[in-house]
mmCIF file of C-alpha atoms in Angstrom:
data_model
loop_
_atom_site.group_PDB
_atom_site.id
_atom_site.type_symbol
_atom_site.label_atom_id
_atom_site.label_comp_id
_atom_site.label_asym_id
_atom_site.label_seq_id
_atom_site.Cartn_x
_atom_site.Cartn_y
_atom_site.Cartn_z
ATOM 1 C CA MET A 1498 9.014 11.379 -0.393
ATOM 2 C CA SER A 1499 7.006 8.187 0.100
ATOM 3 C CA THR A 1500 3.430 7.601 -1.009
ATOM 4 C CA LYS A 1501 0.890 5.376 0.729
ATOM 5 C CA LEU A 1502 -1.454 3.190 -1.312
ATOM 6 C CA PHE A 1503 -4.739 1.588 -0.343
ATOM 7 C CA VAL A 1504 -5.131 -2.017 -1.519
ATOM 8 C CA GLY A 1505 -8.630 -3.482 -1.271
ATOM 9 C CA ASN A 1506 -10.511 -6.685 -2.118
ATOM 10 C CA LEU A 1507 -7.755 -8.872 -0.683
ATOM 11 C CA SER A 1508 -8.218 -12.564 -0.070
ATOM 12 C CA PHE A 1509 -8.199 -13.518 3.608
ATOM 13 C CA ASN A 1510 -5.267 -15.816 2.718
ATOM 14 C CA THR A 1511 -3.048 -12.952 1.495
ATOM 15 C CA THR A 1512 -0.108 -12.110 3.769
ATOM 16 C CA GLU A 1513 2.043 -9.003 4.154
ATOM 17 C CA ASN A 1514 4.877 -10.931 2.468
ATOM 18 C CA ASP A 1515 2.616 -11.659 -0.532
ATOM 19 C CA LEU A 1516 1.866 -7.939 -0.829
ATOM 20 C CA GLN A 1517 5.526 -7.003 -0.403
ATOM 21 C CA ASP A 1518 6.525 -9.380 -3.208
ATOM 22 C CA ALA A 1519 3.731 -8.301 -5.565
ATOM 23 C CA PHE A 1520 4.393 -4.567 -5.199
ATOM 24 C CA ALA A 1521 8.214 -4.815 -5.107
ATOM 25 C CA ALA A 1522 8.151 -5.565 -8.847
ATOM 26 C CA HIS A 1523 6.997 -1.956 -9.385
ATOM 27 C CA GLY A 1524 9.336 -0.076 -7.029
ATOM 28 C CA SER A 1525 10.704 0.003 -3.518
ATOM 29 C CA VAL A 1526 8.194 -1.037 -0.864
ATOM 30 C CA LEU A 1527 8.935 0.693 2.425
ATOM 31 C CA GLU A 1528 6.072 -0.925 4.353
ATOM 32 C CA ALA A 1529 3.237 -3.390 3.827
ATOM 33 C CA ASN A 1530 0.581 -3.152 6.520
ATOM 34 C CA LEU A 1531 -2.266 -5.691 6.372
ATOM 35 C CA MET A 1532 -5.236 -4.560 8.471
ATOM 36 C CA MET A 1533 -6.410 -7.143 11.003
ATOM 37 C CA ASP A 1534 -9.720 -7.420 12.860
ATOM 38 C CA ARG A 1535 -9.108 -6.820 16.576
ATOM 39 C CA ALA A 1536 -11.844 -9.170 17.715
ATOM 40 C CA THR A 1537 -11.075 -12.187 15.535
ATOM 41 C CA GLY A 1538 -7.424 -11.663 14.599
ATOM 42 C CA ARG A 1539 -8.317 -12.353 10.949
ATOM 43 C CA PRO A 1540 -7.423 -10.046 8.054
ATOM 44 C CA ARG A 1541 -10.043 -7.417 7.188
ATOM 45 C CA GLY A 1542 -9.479 -7.657 3.423
ATOM 46 C CA PHE A 1543 -7.478 -4.488 2.858
ATOM 47 C CA ALA A 1544 -3.973 -3.155 3.383
ATOM 48 C CA PHE A 1545 -1.774 -0.095 3.053
ATOM 49 C CA ILE A 1546 1.463 -0.207 1.064
ATOM 50 C CA THR A 1547 4.038 2.576 1.372
ATOM 51 C CA MET A 1548 6.030 3.024 -1.826
ATOM 52 C CA GLY A 1549 9.378 4.833 -1.968
ATOM 53 C CA SER A 1550 8.298 7.654 -4.300
ATOM 54 C CA PRO A 1551 5.191 9.085 -5.975
ATOM 55 C CA GLU A 1552 6.449 7.815 -9.351
ATOM 56 C CA GLU A 1553 6.776 4.256 -8.028
ATOM 57 C CA ALA A 1554 3.332 4.557 -6.461
ATOM 58 C CA GLN A 1555 1.772 5.579 -9.800
ATOM 59 C CA LYS A 1556 3.571 2.716 -11.539
ATOM 60 C CA ALA A 1557 2.234 0.272 -8.924
ATOM 61 C CA ILE A 1558 -1.312 1.654 -9.222
ATOM 62 C CA SER A 1559 -1.239 1.295 -13.009
ATOM 63 C CA ALA A 1560 0.089 -2.250 -12.844
ATOM 64 C CA MET A 1561 -1.800 -3.621 -9.827
ATOM 65 C CA ASN A 1562 -5.263 -2.026 -9.970
ATOM 66 C CA GLY A 1563 -7.514 -4.783 -11.298
ATOM 67 C CA ALA A 1564 -4.689 -7.355 -11.218
ATOM 68 C CA SER A 1565 -5.382 -10.744 -9.681
ATOM 69 C CA LEU A 1566 -3.741 -11.794 -6.401
ATOM 70 C CA ASP A 1567 -4.825 -14.998 -4.670
ATOM 71 C CA GLY A 1568 -7.775 -15.211 -7.064
ATOM 72 C CA ARG A 1569 -9.127 -11.713 -6.296
ATOM 73 C CA ALA A 1570 -9.081 -8.600 -8.507
ATOM 74 C CA LEU A 1571 -7.332 -5.922 -6.460
ATOM 75 C CA THR A 1572 -8.460 -2.353 -5.970
ATOM 76 C CA VAL A 1573 -5.403 -0.115 -5.708
ATOM 77 C CA ASN A 1574 -5.383 3.664 -5.361
ATOM 78 C CA GLU A 1575 -3.632 6.400 -3.434
ATOM 79 C CA ALA A 1576 -4.647 6.336 0.219
ATOM 80 C CA ARG A 1577 -6.678 9.277 1.452
ATOM 81 C CA PRO A 1578 -5.710 10.949 4.719
ATOM 82 C CA LYS A 1579 -7.497 9.631 7.779
ATOM 83 C CA THR A 1580 -10.457 11.844 8.664
ATOM 84 C CA ASP A 1581 -11.542 12.669 12.176
ATOM 85 C CA ARG A 1582 -14.645 10.765 13.129
ATOM 86 C CA PRO A 1583 -16.881 11.572 16.089
ATOM 87 C CA ALA A 1584 -16.084 9.691 19.270
ATOM 88 C CA GLY A 1585 -18.355 6.958 20.485
ATOM 89 C CA GLY A 1586 -19.959 4.343 18.441
ATOM 90 C CA GLY A 1587 -22.902 2.162 18.018
ATOM 91 C CA GLY A 1588 -26.144 3.849 18.611
ATOM 92 C CA GLY A 1589 -29.285 2.274 19.737
ATOM 93 C CA ARG A 1590 -30.976 3.038 23.000
ATOM 94 C CA GLY A 1591 -29.019 4.369 25.919
ATOM 95 C CA ASP A 1592 -31.195 2.814 28.609
ATOM 96 C CA ARG A 1593 -31.671 -0.909 28.153
ATOM 97 C CA ARG A 1594 -34.162 -1.395 30.990
ATOM 98 C CA GLU A 1595 -37.569 -2.486 29.895
ATOM 99 C CA TYR A 1596 -40.464 -0.435 31.098
ATOM 100 C CA SER A 1597 -44.076 0.040 30.283
ATOM 101 C CA PRO A 1598 -45.670 3.434 29.890
ATOM 102 C CA ARG A 1599 -48.138 4.491 32.594
ATOM 103 C CA TYR A 1600 -51.668 5.237 31.546
#
């Protein structure tokens, strides 16, 4: 059974291949998924790595958490399941028209 890891504090210059190479030293990497910003197309500074087994994942966490990659100290831990978030976004005022109160 595979285990997914969260990798944070990545340099914006880090690529999926860099992650693949760094984590492959600690076990089989099934997938390296670098999160990208939809609006700008630039990396968001974190990724998910899927390791081949829970043992390999623990080995990778022990070795890579706090390790330096592209000049940044990585944060590596087991990924938490995605939680359901309420639909919609933003906030603010629904009606953008300007008006003055009547006295």
